[in-house]
mmCIF file of C-alpha atoms in Angstrom:
data_model
loop_
_atom_site.group_PDB
_atom_site.id
_atom_site.type_symbol
_atom_site.label_atom_id
_atom_site.label_comp_id
_atom_site.label_asym_id
_atom_site.label_seq_id
_atom_site.Cartn_x
_atom_site.Cartn_y
_atom_site.Cartn_z
ATOM 1 C CA UNK T 292 -55.776 -116.298 38.566
ATOM 2 C CA UNK T 293 -57.417 -116.680 35.181
ATOM 3 C CA UNK T 294 -59.869 -113.963 34.152
ATOM 4 C CA UNK T 295 -63.410 -114.942 33.193
ATOM 5 C CA UNK T 296 -63.816 -113.000 29.949
ATOM 6 C CA UNK T 297 -67.601 -113.385 29.958
ATOM 7 C CA UNK T 298 -67.623 -110.564 32.508
ATOM 8 C CA UNK T 299 -66.350 -108.199 29.793
ATOM 9 C CA UNK T 300 -68.135 -109.712 26.793
ATOM 10 C CA UNK T 301 -71.862 -109.613 27.330
ATOM 11 C CA UNK T 302 -72.405 -109.984 23.594
ATOM 12 C CA UNK T 303 -71.432 -113.645 24.097
ATOM 13 C CA UNK T 304 -74.791 -114.070 25.806
ATOM 14 C CA UNK T 305 -77.409 -115.342 23.359
ATOM 15 C CA UNK T 306 -79.218 -112.514 21.551
ATOM 16 C CA UNK T 307 -77.543 -109.774 23.618
ATOM 17 C CA UNK T 308 -77.012 -106.292 22.134
ATOM 18 C CA UNK T 309 -75.491 -103.306 23.871
ATOM 19 C CA UNK T 310 -78.272 -100.785 24.656
ATOM 20 C CA UNK T 311 -76.881 -97.800 22.752
ATOM 21 C CA UNK T 312 -79.124 -97.015 19.812
ATOM 22 C CA UNK T 313 -78.225 -93.390 19.157
ATOM 23 C CA UNK T 314 -74.929 -92.902 17.406
ATOM 24 C CA UNK T 315 -72.512 -90.021 17.188
ATOM 25 C CA UNK T 316 -71.690 -88.581 13.760
ATOM 26 C CA UNK T 317 -68.207 -90.086 13.723
ATOM 27 C CA UNK T 318 -69.671 -93.607 13.871
ATOM 28 C CA UNK T 319 -70.137 -93.834 10.101
ATOM 29 C CA UNK T 320 -66.432 -93.085 9.615
ATOM 30 C CA UNK T 321 -65.536 -95.810 12.108
ATOM 31 C CA UNK T 322 -67.693 -98.343 10.250
ATOM 32 C CA UNK T 323 -65.649 -97.584 7.149
ATOM 33 C CA UNK T 324 -62.510 -98.882 8.902
ATOM 34 C CA UNK T 325 -63.845 -102.317 9.854
ATOM 35 C CA UNK T 326 -62.564 -104.100 6.750
ATOM 36 C CA UNK T 327 -59.305 -102.175 6.558
ATOM 37 C CA UNK T 328 -56.102 -103.788 7.717
ATOM 38 C CA UNK T 329 -54.965 -100.995 10.028
ATOM 39 C CA UNK T 330 -55.463 -100.765 13.777
ATOM 40 C CA UNK T 331 -58.258 -98.315 14.647
ATOM 41 C CA UNK T 332 -57.231 -95.904 17.393
ATOM 42 C CA UNK T 333 -59.982 -93.955 19.212
ATOM 43 C CA UNK T 334 -58.707 -91.283 21.585
ATOM 44 C CA UNK T 335 -60.245 -88.330 23.377
ATOM 45 C CA UNK T 336 -61.295 -86.674 26.578
ATOM 46 C CA UNK T 337 -62.891 -88.768 29.326
ATOM 47 C CA UNK T 338 -66.667 -89.361 29.039
ATOM 48 C CA UNK T 339 -66.935 -88.377 25.375
ATOM 49 C CA UNK T 340 -68.307 -91.834 24.523
ATOM 50 C CA UNK T 341 -65.292 -93.824 23.327
ATOM 51 C CA UNK T 342 -66.343 -97.045 25.062
ATOM 52 C CA UNK T 343 -69.907 -96.715 23.779
ATOM 53 C CA UNK T 344 -68.542 -96.354 20.246
ATOM 54 C CA UNK T 345 -66.685 -99.649 20.722
ATOM 55 C CA UNK T 346 -69.888 -101.355 21.896
ATOM 56 C CA UNK T 347 -71.787 -99.903 18.948
ATOM 57 C CA UNK T 348 -69.141 -101.253 16.564
ATOM 58 C CA UNK T 349 -69.564 -104.657 18.209
ATOM 59 C CA UNK T 350 -73.347 -104.395 17.699
ATOM 60 C CA UNK T 351 -72.730 -103.533 14.037
ATOM 61 C CA UNK T 352 -70.506 -106.580 13.583
ATOM 62 C CA UNK T 353 -73.130 -108.819 15.198
ATOM 63 C CA UNK T 354 -75.871 -107.399 12.968
ATOM 64 C CA UNK T 355 -73.574 -108.005 9.982
ATOM 65 C CA UNK T 356 -73.459 -111.696 10.813
ATOM 66 C CA UNK T 357 -70.154 -111.937 12.685
ATOM 67 C CA UNK T 358 -70.239 -114.767 15.218
ATOM 68 C CA UNK T 359 -70.265 -113.382 18.822
ATOM 69 C CA UNK T 360 -67.253 -115.434 19.964
ATOM 70 C CA UNK T 361 -65.216 -113.933 17.111
ATOM 71 C CA UNK T 362 -65.377 -110.596 18.921
ATOM 72 C CA UNK T 363 -63.260 -109.943 22.014
ATOM 73 C CA UNK T 364 -63.694 -106.872 24.238
ATOM 74 C CA UNK T 365 -61.434 -106.109 27.184
ATOM 75 C CA UNK T 366 -60.799 -103.028 29.311
ATOM 76 C CA UNK T 367 -57.576 -102.348 31.178
ATOM 77 C CA UNK T 368 -59.390 -100.103 33.630
ATOM 78 C CA UNK T 369 -59.238 -102.783 36.330
ATOM 79 C CA UNK T 370 -56.915 -105.544 35.098
ATOM 80 C CA UNK T 371 -53.396 -105.298 33.627
ATOM 81 C CA UNK T 372 -52.815 -108.406 31.554
ATOM 82 C CA UNK T 373 -50.408 -108.886 28.660
ATOM 83 C CA UNK T 374 -51.915 -109.231 25.193
ATOM 84 C CA UNK T 375 -50.338 -112.666 24.833
ATOM 85 C CA UNK T 376 -51.990 -113.931 28.002
ATOM 86 C CA UNK T 377 -55.321 -112.306 27.084
ATOM 87 C CA UNK T 378 -55.399 -114.091 23.724
ATOM 88 C CA UNK T 379 -54.490 -117.423 25.305
ATOM 89 C CA UNK T 380 -57.350 -117.070 27.803
ATOM 90 C CA UNK T 381 -59.681 -116.008 24.969
ATOM 91 C CA UNK T 382 -58.830 -119.098 22.893
ATOM 92 C CA UNK T 383 -59.189 -121.403 25.881
ATOM 93 C CA UNK T 384 -62.587 -120.032 26.963
ATOM 94 C CA UNK T 385 -64.148 -119.626 23.495
ATOM 95 C CA UNK T 386 -62.373 -122.481 21.670
ATOM 96 C CA UNK T 387 -61.462 -119.980 18.952
ATOM 97 C CA UNK T 388 -58.034 -120.186 17.324
ATOM 98 C CA UNK T 389 -56.897 -116.565 17.235
ATOM 99 C CA UNK T 390 -53.918 -117.554 15.055
ATOM 100 C CA UNK T 391 -56.050 -118.646 12.107
ATOM 101 C CA UNK T 392 -59.616 -117.340 12.533
ATOM 102 C CA UNK T 393 -60.854 -113.811 11.876
ATOM 103 C CA UNK T 394 -61.074 -112.157 15.297
ATOM 104 C CA UNK T 395 -62.094 -108.565 16.089
ATOM 105 C CA UNK T 396 -60.299 -107.342 19.218
ATOM 106 C CA UNK T 397 -61.505 -104.271 21.133
ATOM 107 C CA UNK T 398 -59.074 -103.014 23.800
ATOM 108 C CA UNK T 399 -60.370 -100.196 26.017
ATOM 109 C CA UNK T 400 -58.247 -97.810 28.155
ATOM 110 C CA UNK T 401 -55.202 -99.218 26.405
ATOM 111 C CA UNK T 402 -52.922 -96.508 27.824
ATOM 112 C CA UNK T 403 -53.037 -98.298 31.173
ATOM 113 C CA UNK T 404 -51.222 -101.346 29.769
ATOM 114 C CA UNK T 405 -47.422 -100.899 29.885
ATOM 115 C CA UNK T 406 -45.658 -101.373 26.543
ATOM 116 C CA UNK T 407 -48.960 -102.027 24.772
ATOM 117 C CA UNK T 408 -47.645 -100.785 21.433
ATOM 118 C CA UNK T 409 -44.907 -103.415 21.109
ATOM 119 C CA UNK T 410 -47.225 -106.183 22.278
ATOM 120 C CA UNK T 411 -49.833 -105.291 19.659
ATOM 121 C CA UNK T 412 -47.218 -104.807 16.929
ATOM 122 C CA UNK T 413 -46.157 -108.456 17.188
ATOM 123 C CA UNK T 414 -49.701 -109.751 16.682
ATOM 124 C CA UNK T 415 -50.552 -107.187 14.008
ATOM 125 C CA UNK T 416 -47.515 -108.165 11.950
ATOM 126 C CA UNK T 417 -47.766 -111.946 12.446
ATOM 127 C CA UNK T 418 -51.527 -112.458 12.313
ATOM 128 C CA UNK T 419 -53.287 -110.404 9.612
ATOM 129 C CA UNK T 420 -56.538 -112.168 10.576
ATOM 130 C CA UNK T 421 -56.666 -110.066 13.775
ATOM 131 C CA UNK T 422 -58.404 -106.685 13.619
ATOM 132 C CA UNK T 423 -57.570 -104.367 16.515
ATOM 133 C CA UNK T 424 -59.619 -101.450 17.858
ATOM 134 C CA UNK T 425 -57.948 -99.401 20.625
ATOM 135 C CA UNK T 426 -59.367 -96.651 22.804
ATOM 136 C CA UNK T 427 -57.818 -94.427 25.419
ATOM 137 C CA UNK T 428 -57.935 -91.135 27.279
ATOM 138 C CA UNK T 429 -54.359 -89.935 26.917
ATOM 139 C CA UNK T 430 -52.973 -88.434 23.741
ATOM 140 C CA UNK T 431 -49.372 -88.806 24.877
ATOM 141 C CA UNK T 432 -49.573 -92.388 25.984
ATOM 142 C CA UNK T 433 -51.313 -93.565 22.857
ATOM 143 C CA UNK T 434 -50.201 -91.340 19.987
ATOM 144 C CA UNK T 435 -46.544 -91.146 20.980
ATOM 145 C CA UNK T 436 -46.346 -94.891 21.518
ATOM 146 C CA UNK T 437 -48.174 -95.764 18.312
ATOM 147 C CA UNK T 438 -46.029 -93.338 16.325
ATOM 148 C CA UNK T 439 -42.932 -95.022 17.714
ATOM 149 C CA UNK T 440 -43.853 -98.673 17.149
ATOM 150 C CA UNK T 441 -47.044 -98.733 15.093
ATOM 151 C CA UNK T 442 -46.198 -96.107 12.478
ATOM 152 C CA UNK T 443 -48.260 -96.667 9.337
ATOM 153 C CA UNK T 444 -50.335 -99.313 11.076
ATOM 154 C CA UNK T 445 -53.038 -97.124 12.647
ATOM 155 C CA UNK T 446 -56.071 -95.054 11.698
ATOM 156 C CA UNK T 447 -56.623 -92.457 14.411
ATOM 157 C CA UNK T 448 -59.889 -90.779 15.489
ATOM 158 C CA UNK T 449 -60.126 -88.005 18.087
ATOM 159 C CA UNK T 450 -63.522 -88.004 19.822
ATOM 160 C CA UNK T 451 -64.626 -84.471 20.737
ATOM 161 C CA UNK T 452 -67.445 -83.311 23.020
ATOM 162 C CA UNK T 453 -70.856 -83.031 21.344
ATOM 163 C CA UNK T 454 -71.468 -80.446 18.666
ATOM 164 C CA UNK T 455 -74.811 -78.615 18.728
ATOM 165 C CA UNK T 456 -76.426 -80.802 16.080
ATOM 166 C CA UNK T 457 -75.515 -83.960 18.027
ATOM 167 C CA UNK T 458 -76.769 -82.396 21.251
ATOM 168 C CA UNK T 459 -80.195 -81.771 19.686
ATOM 169 C CA UNK T 460 -80.234 -85.278 18.217
ATOM 170 C CA UNK T 461 -79.651 -86.849 21.636
ATOM 171 C CA UNK T 462 -82.420 -84.640 23.050
ATOM 172 C CA UNK T 463 -84.812 -85.665 20.240
ATOM 173 C CA UNK T 464 -84.985 -82.100 18.930
ATOM 174 C CA UNK T 465 -83.087 -82.382 15.644
ATOM 175 C CA UNK T 466 -85.995 -80.967 13.659
ATOM 176 C CA UNK T 467 -85.619 -77.432 15.007
ATOM 177 C CA UNK T 468 -82.402 -76.931 13.013
ATOM 178 C CA UNK T 469 -84.273 -77.776 9.800
ATOM 179 C CA UNK T 470 -86.432 -74.632 10.179
ATOM 180 C CA UNK T 471 -84.178 -72.179 12.039
ATOM 181 C CA UNK T 472 -86.325 -69.098 11.421
ATOM 182 C CA UNK T 473 -89.443 -70.830 12.709
ATOM 183 C CA UNK T 474 -87.727 -72.234 15.815
ATOM 184 C CA UNK T 475 -85.254 -69.415 16.432
ATOM 185 C CA UNK T 476 -86.250 -68.872 20.078
ATOM 186 C CA UNK T 477 -86.021 -72.556 20.908
ATOM 187 C CA UNK T 478 -82.686 -72.889 19.103
ATOM 188 C CA UNK T 479 -81.323 -69.956 21.086
ATOM 189 C CA UNK T 480 -82.572 -71.420 24.368
ATOM 190 C CA UNK T 481 -81.186 -74.896 23.650
ATOM 191 C CA UNK T 482 -77.844 -73.509 22.501
ATOM 192 C CA UNK T 483 -77.355 -71.683 25.766
ATOM 193 C CA UNK T 484 -78.101 -74.875 27.722
ATOM 194 C CA UNK T 485 -75.872 -76.882 25.378
ATOM 195 C CA UNK T 486 -72.807 -74.818 26.246
ATOM 196 C CA UNK T 487 -73.110 -76.048 29.837
ATOM 197 C CA UNK T 488 -73.868 -79.685 28.931
ATOM 198 C CA UNK T 489 -71.680 -80.743 26.001
ATOM 199 C CA UNK T 490 -71.617 -84.388 27.134
ATOM 200 C CA UNK T 491 -74.284 -87.038 26.544
ATOM 201 C CA UNK T 492 -74.455 -88.110 30.189
ATOM 202 C CA UNK T 493 -75.111 -84.533 31.337
ATOM 203 C CA UNK T 494 -78.175 -83.891 29.166
ATOM 204 C CA UNK T 495 -80.778 -84.850 31.745
ATOM 205 C CA UNK T 496 -78.951 -83.458 34.782
ATOM 206 C CA UNK T 497 -79.877 -80.394 36.811
ATOM 207 C CA UNK T 498 -77.517 -77.408 36.838
ATOM 208 C CA UNK T 499 -76.024 -78.462 40.179
ATOM 209 C CA UNK T 500 -75.622 -82.072 39.041
ATOM 210 C CA UNK T 501 -73.876 -80.966 35.843
ATOM 211 C CA UNK T 502 -71.371 -78.851 37.756
ATOM 212 C CA UNK T 503 -70.576 -81.729 40.082
ATOM 213 C CA UNK T 504 -70.327 -84.153 37.154
ATOM 214 C CA UNK T 505 -67.887 -81.993 35.198
ATOM 215 C CA UNK T 506 -65.749 -81.285 38.258
ATOM 216 C CA UNK T 507 -65.533 -85.026 38.926
ATOM 217 C CA UNK T 508 -64.207 -85.609 35.397
ATOM 218 C CA UNK T 509 -61.651 -82.811 35.749
ATOM 219 C CA UNK T 510 -60.435 -84.018 39.137
ATOM 220 C CA UNK T 511 -60.158 -87.623 38.000
ATOM 221 C CA UNK T 512 -57.930 -86.561 35.122
ATOM 222 C CA UNK T 513 -55.845 -84.177 37.262
ATOM 223 C CA UNK T 514 -55.396 -86.383 40.333
ATOM 224 C CA UNK T 515 -55.441 -89.867 38.767
ATOM 225 C CA UNK T 516 -54.874 -89.986 35.004
ATOM 226 C CA UNK T 517 -52.040 -87.478 34.627
ATOM 227 C CA UNK T 518 -50.034 -88.672 37.683
ATOM 228 C CA UNK T 519 -50.238 -92.248 36.348
ATOM 229 C CA UNK T 520 -48.174 -91.167 33.352
ATOM 230 C CA UNK T 521 -46.120 -88.194 34.536
ATOM 231 C CA UNK T 522 -44.363 -87.500 37.835
ATOM 232 C CA UNK T 523 -46.143 -84.539 39.457
ATOM 233 C CA UNK T 524 -45.382 -83.310 42.954
ATOM 234 C CA UNK T 525 -48.449 -81.107 43.331
ATOM 235 C CA UNK T 526 -51.490 -81.786 41.125
ATOM 236 C CA UNK T 527 -53.266 -78.919 42.914
ATOM 237 C CA UNK T 528 -51.192 -76.519 40.817
ATOM 238 C CA UNK T 529 -52.565 -78.119 37.656
ATOM 239 C CA UNK T 530 -56.100 -77.627 38.975
ATOM 240 C CA UNK T 531 -55.231 -73.986 39.729
ATOM 241 C CA UNK T 532 -54.029 -73.471 36.144
ATOM 242 C CA UNK T 533 -57.315 -74.878 34.835
ATOM 243 C CA UNK T 534 -59.356 -72.543 37.054
ATOM 244 C CA UNK T 535 -57.398 -69.512 35.818
ATOM 245 C CA UNK T 536 -58.058 -70.465 32.182
ATOM 246 C CA UNK T 537 -61.711 -71.224 33.002
ATOM 247 C CA UNK T 538 -62.183 -67.693 34.338
ATOM 248 C CA UNK T 539 -61.105 -66.260 30.987
ATOM 249 C CA UNK T 540 -61.325 -68.666 28.045
ATOM 250 C CA UNK T 541 -58.822 -67.636 25.409
ATOM 251 C CA UNK T 542 -56.377 -66.378 28.019
ATOM 252 C CA UNK T 543 -53.069 -65.116 26.632
ATOM 253 C CA UNK T 544 -50.207 -66.665 28.560
ATOM 254 C CA UNK T 545 -46.511 -65.960 28.684
ATOM 255 C CA UNK T 546 -44.897 -68.874 30.532
ATOM 256 C CA UNK T 547 -42.223 -66.774 32.200
ATOM 257 C CA UNK T 548 -44.539 -64.258 33.883
ATOM 258 C CA UNK T 549 -47.250 -66.847 34.544
ATOM 259 C CA UNK T 550 -44.776 -69.166 36.280
ATOM 260 C CA UNK T 551 -43.920 -66.395 38.741
ATOM 261 C CA UNK T 552 -47.621 -65.760 39.343
ATOM 262 C CA UNK T 553 -48.368 -69.331 40.407
ATOM 263 C CA UNK T 554 -45.023 -70.041 42.058
ATOM 264 C CA UNK T 555 -43.392 -72.724 39.902
ATOM 265 C CA UNK T 556 -40.382 -72.732 37.597
ATOM 266 C CA UNK T 557 -40.774 -71.858 33.937
ATOM 267 C CA UNK T 558 -39.800 -75.415 32.951
ATOM 268 C CA UNK T 559 -42.281 -76.980 35.390
ATOM 269 C CA UNK T 560 -45.064 -74.742 34.105
ATOM 270 C CA UNK T 561 -44.261 -75.627 30.503
ATOM 271 C CA UNK T 562 -44.421 -79.316 31.439
ATOM 272 C CA UNK T 563 -47.759 -78.864 33.209
ATOM 273 C CA UNK T 564 -49.302 -77.214 30.161
ATOM 274 C CA UNK T 565 -47.982 -80.053 28.031
ATOM 275 C CA UNK T 566 -49.563 -82.650 30.335
ATOM 276 C CA UNK T 567 -52.895 -80.817 30.217
ATOM 277 C CA UNK T 568 -52.828 -80.773 26.420
ATOM 278 C CA UNK T 569 -51.975 -84.460 26.226
ATOM 279 C CA UNK T 570 -54.838 -85.280 28.612
ATOM 280 C CA UNK T 571 -57.196 -83.357 26.271
ATOM 281 C CA UNK T 572 -58.064 -80.857 29.032
ATOM 282 C CA UNK T 573 -56.863 -77.707 27.263
ATOM 283 C CA UNK T 574 -56.431 -76.454 23.724
ATOM 284 C CA UNK T 575 -53.526 -74.244 22.701
ATOM 285 C CA UNK T 576 -53.580 -71.706 19.884
ATOM 286 C CA UNK T 577 -50.558 -69.920 18.422
ATOM 287 C CA UNK T 578 -50.348 -66.282 17.391
ATOM 288 C CA UNK T 579 -50.564 -66.432 13.622
ATOM 289 C CA UNK T 580 -47.661 -65.676 11.340
ATOM 290 C CA UNK T 581 -46.918 -66.970 7.865
ATOM 291 C CA UNK T 582 -43.628 -68.035 9.410
ATOM 292 C CA UNK T 583 -44.723 -70.924 11.643
ATOM 293 C CA UNK T 584 -41.458 -70.829 13.594
ATOM 294 C CA UNK T 585 -42.263 -67.254 14.579
ATOM 295 C CA UNK T 586 -45.780 -68.334 15.616
ATOM 296 C CA UNK T 587 -44.293 -70.933 17.980
ATOM 297 C CA UNK T 588 -42.256 -68.283 19.793
ATOM 298 C CA UNK T 589 -45.063 -65.792 20.379
ATOM 299 C CA UNK T 590 -47.691 -65.589 23.115
ATOM 300 C CA UNK T 591 -50.072 -68.522 23.240
ATOM 301 C CA UNK T 592 -53.804 -68.594 23.895
ATOM 302 C CA UNK T 593 -55.506 -71.325 25.909
ATOM 303 C CA UNK T 594 -59.055 -72.666 26.212
ATOM 304 C CA UNK T 595 -60.441 -75.533 28.226
ATOM 305 C CA UNK T 596 -61.468 -78.535 26.126
ATOM 306 C CA UNK T 597 -65.151 -77.632 26.458
ATOM 307 C CA UNK T 598 -67.141 -74.582 27.613
ATOM 308 C CA UNK T 599 -68.934 -76.943 30.002
ATOM 309 C CA UNK T 600 -65.699 -77.266 32.000
ATOM 310 C CA UNK T 601 -65.146 -73.501 32.043
ATOM 311 C CA UNK T 602 -68.708 -72.973 33.247
ATOM 312 C CA UNK T 603 -68.381 -75.662 35.942
ATOM 313 C CA UNK T 604 -65.154 -74.298 37.413
ATOM 314 C CA UNK T 605 -66.174 -70.679 38.055
ATOM 315 C CA UNK T 606 -69.056 -68.863 39.715
ATOM 316 C CA UNK T 607 -69.567 -66.451 36.816
ATOM 317 C CA UNK T 608 -68.342 -66.307 33.245
ATOM 318 C CA UNK T 609 -69.137 -63.941 30.390
ATOM 319 C CA UNK T 610 -71.465 -65.768 28.011
ATOM 320 C CA UNK T 611 -69.636 -64.538 24.918
ATOM 321 C CA UNK T 612 -66.484 -66.200 26.227
ATOM 322 C CA UNK T 613 -68.337 -69.502 26.580
ATOM 323 C CA UNK T 614 -69.405 -69.239 22.938
ATOM 324 C CA UNK T 615 -65.802 -68.550 21.922
ATOM 325 C CA UNK T 616 -64.678 -71.561 23.989
ATOM 326 C CA UNK T 617 -67.302 -73.675 22.194
ATOM 327 C CA UNK T 618 -65.836 -72.795 18.796
ATOM 328 C CA UNK T 619 -62.365 -73.703 20.055
ATOM 329 C CA UNK T 620 -63.697 -77.027 21.370
ATOM 330 C CA UNK T 621 -65.145 -78.375 18.125
ATOM 331 C CA UNK T 622 -62.981 -76.801 15.416
ATOM 332 C CA UNK T 623 -59.377 -77.657 14.752
ATOM 333 C CA UNK T 624 -58.240 -74.033 14.568
ATOM 334 C CA UNK T 625 -54.605 -73.705 15.618
ATOM 335 C CA UNK T 626 -54.163 -69.949 15.427
ATOM 336 C CA UNK T 627 -55.444 -66.577 16.622
ATOM 337 C CA UNK T 628 -53.942 -63.217 15.752
ATOM 338 C CA UNK T 629 -52.724 -60.322 17.885
ATOM 339 C CA UNK T 630 -50.329 -57.584 16.799
ATOM 340 C CA UNK T 631 -48.110 -55.325 18.890
ATOM 341 C CA UNK T 632 -50.870 -52.662 18.983
ATOM 342 C CA UNK T 633 -53.405 -55.011 20.559
ATOM 343 C CA UNK T 634 -55.492 -55.665 17.437
ATOM 344 C CA UNK T 635 -56.909 -59.191 17.675
ATOM 345 C CA UNK T 636 -58.794 -61.802 15.678
ATOM 346 C CA UNK T 637 -60.293 -64.727 17.597
ATOM 347 C CA UNK T 638 -59.333 -67.548 15.219
ATOM 348 C CA UNK T 639 -57.353 -68.009 12.030
ATOM 349 C CA UNK T 640 -58.019 -71.064 9.894
ATOM 350 C CA UNK T 641 -54.803 -71.842 8.043
ATOM 351 C CA UNK T 642 -54.816 -74.873 5.769
ATOM 352 C CA UNK T 643 -52.687 -75.479 2.685
ATOM 353 C CA UNK T 644 -51.809 -71.787 2.341
ATOM 354 C CA UNK T 645 -55.517 -70.871 2.524
ATOM 355 C CA UNK T 646 -56.067 -68.295 5.302
ATOM 356 C CA UNK T 647 -59.455 -67.276 6.729
ATOM 357 C CA UNK T 648 -59.769 -65.027 9.813
ATOM 358 C CA UNK T 649 -62.787 -65.719 12.052
ATOM 359 C CA UNK T 650 -64.405 -63.559 14.738
ATOM 360 C CA UNK T 651 -67.001 -64.734 17.249
ATOM 361 C CA UNK T 652 -69.706 -62.176 18.038
ATOM 362 C CA UNK T 653 -72.690 -63.633 19.861
ATOM 363 C CA UNK T 654 -75.075 -60.886 18.788
ATOM 364 C CA UNK T 655 -77.594 -60.230 16.029
ATOM 365 C CA UNK T 656 -75.924 -57.133 14.567
ATOM 366 C CA UNK T 657 -72.259 -56.286 14.190
ATOM 367 C CA UNK T 658 -71.255 -52.718 13.477
ATOM 368 C CA UNK T 659 -68.544 -51.781 10.995
ATOM 369 C CA UNK T 660 -66.242 -50.600 13.782
ATOM 370 C CA UNK T 661 -66.504 -54.074 15.352
ATOM 371 C CA UNK T 662 -65.121 -55.564 12.127
ATOM 372 C CA UNK T 663 -62.062 -53.334 11.953
ATOM 373 C CA UNK T 664 -59.645 -55.996 13.210
ATOM 374 C CA UNK T 665 -60.884 -58.470 10.617
ATOM 375 C CA UNK T 666 -60.471 -55.847 7.915
ATOM 376 C CA UNK T 667 -57.011 -54.918 9.205
ATOM 377 C CA UNK T 668 -55.932 -58.560 9.220
ATOM 378 C CA UNK T 669 -57.178 -59.069 5.671
ATOM 379 C CA UNK T 670 -55.326 -55.995 4.453
ATOM 380 C CA UNK T 671 -52.122 -57.077 6.173
ATOM 381 C CA UNK T 672 -52.196 -60.550 4.655
ATOM 382 C CA UNK T 673 -53.855 -59.522 1.369
ATOM 383 C CA UNK T 674 -56.987 -61.634 1.841
ATOM 384 C CA UNK T 675 -60.390 -61.336 0.193
ATOM 385 C CA UNK T 676 -62.522 -63.313 2.653
ATOM 386 C CA UNK T 677 -63.324 -63.244 6.382
ATOM 387 C CA UNK T 678 -65.992 -64.762 8.627
ATOM 388 C CA UNK T 679 -68.019 -63.715 11.659
ATOM 389 C CA UNK T 680 -69.906 -66.282 13.732
ATOM 390 C CA UNK T 681 -73.072 -64.621 15.004
ATOM 391 C CA UNK T 682 -76.388 -65.082 16.762
ATOM 392 C CA UNK T 683 -78.302 -65.152 13.484
ATOM 393 C CA UNK T 684 -80.300 -67.846 11.686
ATOM 394 C CA UNK T 685 -79.404 -67.291 8.029
ATOM 395 C CA UNK T 686 -76.078 -66.680 6.326
ATOM 396 C CA UNK T 687 -75.369 -63.109 5.255
ATOM 397 C CA UNK T 688 -72.620 -61.439 3.228
ATOM 398 C CA UNK T 689 -71.233 -57.930 3.234
ATOM 399 C CA UNK T 690 -68.645 -56.404 0.905
ATOM 400 C CA UNK T 691 -66.076 -53.758 1.777
ATOM 401 C CA UNK T 692 -63.976 -52.716 -1.202
ATOM 402 C CA UNK T 693 -62.545 -56.072 -2.305
ATOM 403 C CA UNK T 694 -63.265 -57.875 0.969
ATOM 404 C CA UNK T 695 -66.220 -60.213 1.499
ATOM 405 C CA UNK T 696 -67.261 -60.796 5.106
ATOM 406 C CA UNK T 697 -69.482 -63.815 5.540
ATOM 407 C CA UNK T 698 -71.766 -63.787 8.591
ATOM 408 C CA UNK T 699 -72.528 -67.326 9.737
ATOM 409 C CA UNK T 700 -75.046 -68.604 12.302
ATOM 410 C CA UNK T 701 -73.088 -69.873 15.312
ATOM 411 C CA UNK T 702 -75.662 -72.658 15.609
ATOM 412 C CA UNK T 703 -74.350 -74.260 12.392
ATOM 413 C CA UNK T 704 -70.770 -74.711 13.614
ATOM 414 C CA UNK T 705 -71.172 -78.478 13.370
ATOM 415 C CA UNK T 706 -70.883 -78.137 9.583
#
């Protein structure tokens, strides 16, 4: 039976615009890809706004003068139809020749279409007039496939949960960050709410509604999304793993001992953690070493993808741990540090041989003894700079011998 594409393309209706006025920060970067040849790939956790970003890009094209029938949107959430058949139906219903005319094609939940990467590759290579935008909720199913068949043909964007600045923007309170000293109490209050509502749809919900909302997202990923891609005998074990991490964000895990604790083989456990990473549900950090091979072999630290999930899954959680989880959720830090004596640093930013250790202390004052691990790390690796993220409203600096410790307001972590 032929699909009526008007169902998916409301912008074909005269004068229609999708009702999403407020835009996430990443939108400006996406606009910059519209006239580039490459396929735009938008991936990320469920409910972070990927589909809305597609609709906003469609609005932008319409406002730029692109004819509505030159824009095709389709989601594979309900229907599984080959790209070839979709384009034939599109041409028949719109009387547009996709082989010669400039057509913008938005394909949502692309991971649900088998062999999508090879289907798209054919049209990308043969018809340079076609501009593809893809979105999906599985890192494995999209990135691995595109790396295999679409290497060099994609521009990839990972959509994260809201940062604090975006949260305030969507709540119409952006101005309080412009005068942090004046609005310090309100900033503090909003930040603490933000940690339990890092998604746009949750902003107007009650506490109970937010918990139910976040649990529904988690369960949909665990019991539907992951099993669609990987064979899993007991998804309940995956949910159990998430609850254990939620109880202690930043949990240090040794696969061998942890596998015995939850009653699965070491290999099965390793696979489960891999699936959770690929579904964007957890973040893994390695114990830092200049030798990255050594880092891979050491204990690993895990956080849920957002503090909102950690908060939703447990009855009580230490607030400082939620703040730490927040930093893990929005920054691309890949390392922490822990030595054999138990000295630890929360995060290590390691880029192009530039190393900066970072501690999270959600308090207004930090004593010298609370900085000893930072100082120890800097001495060990011969560094001159370290950072502490704090509950303050202006940047501060302290010097110890040749070490500068920069104290940064946690509320500015969107920068």
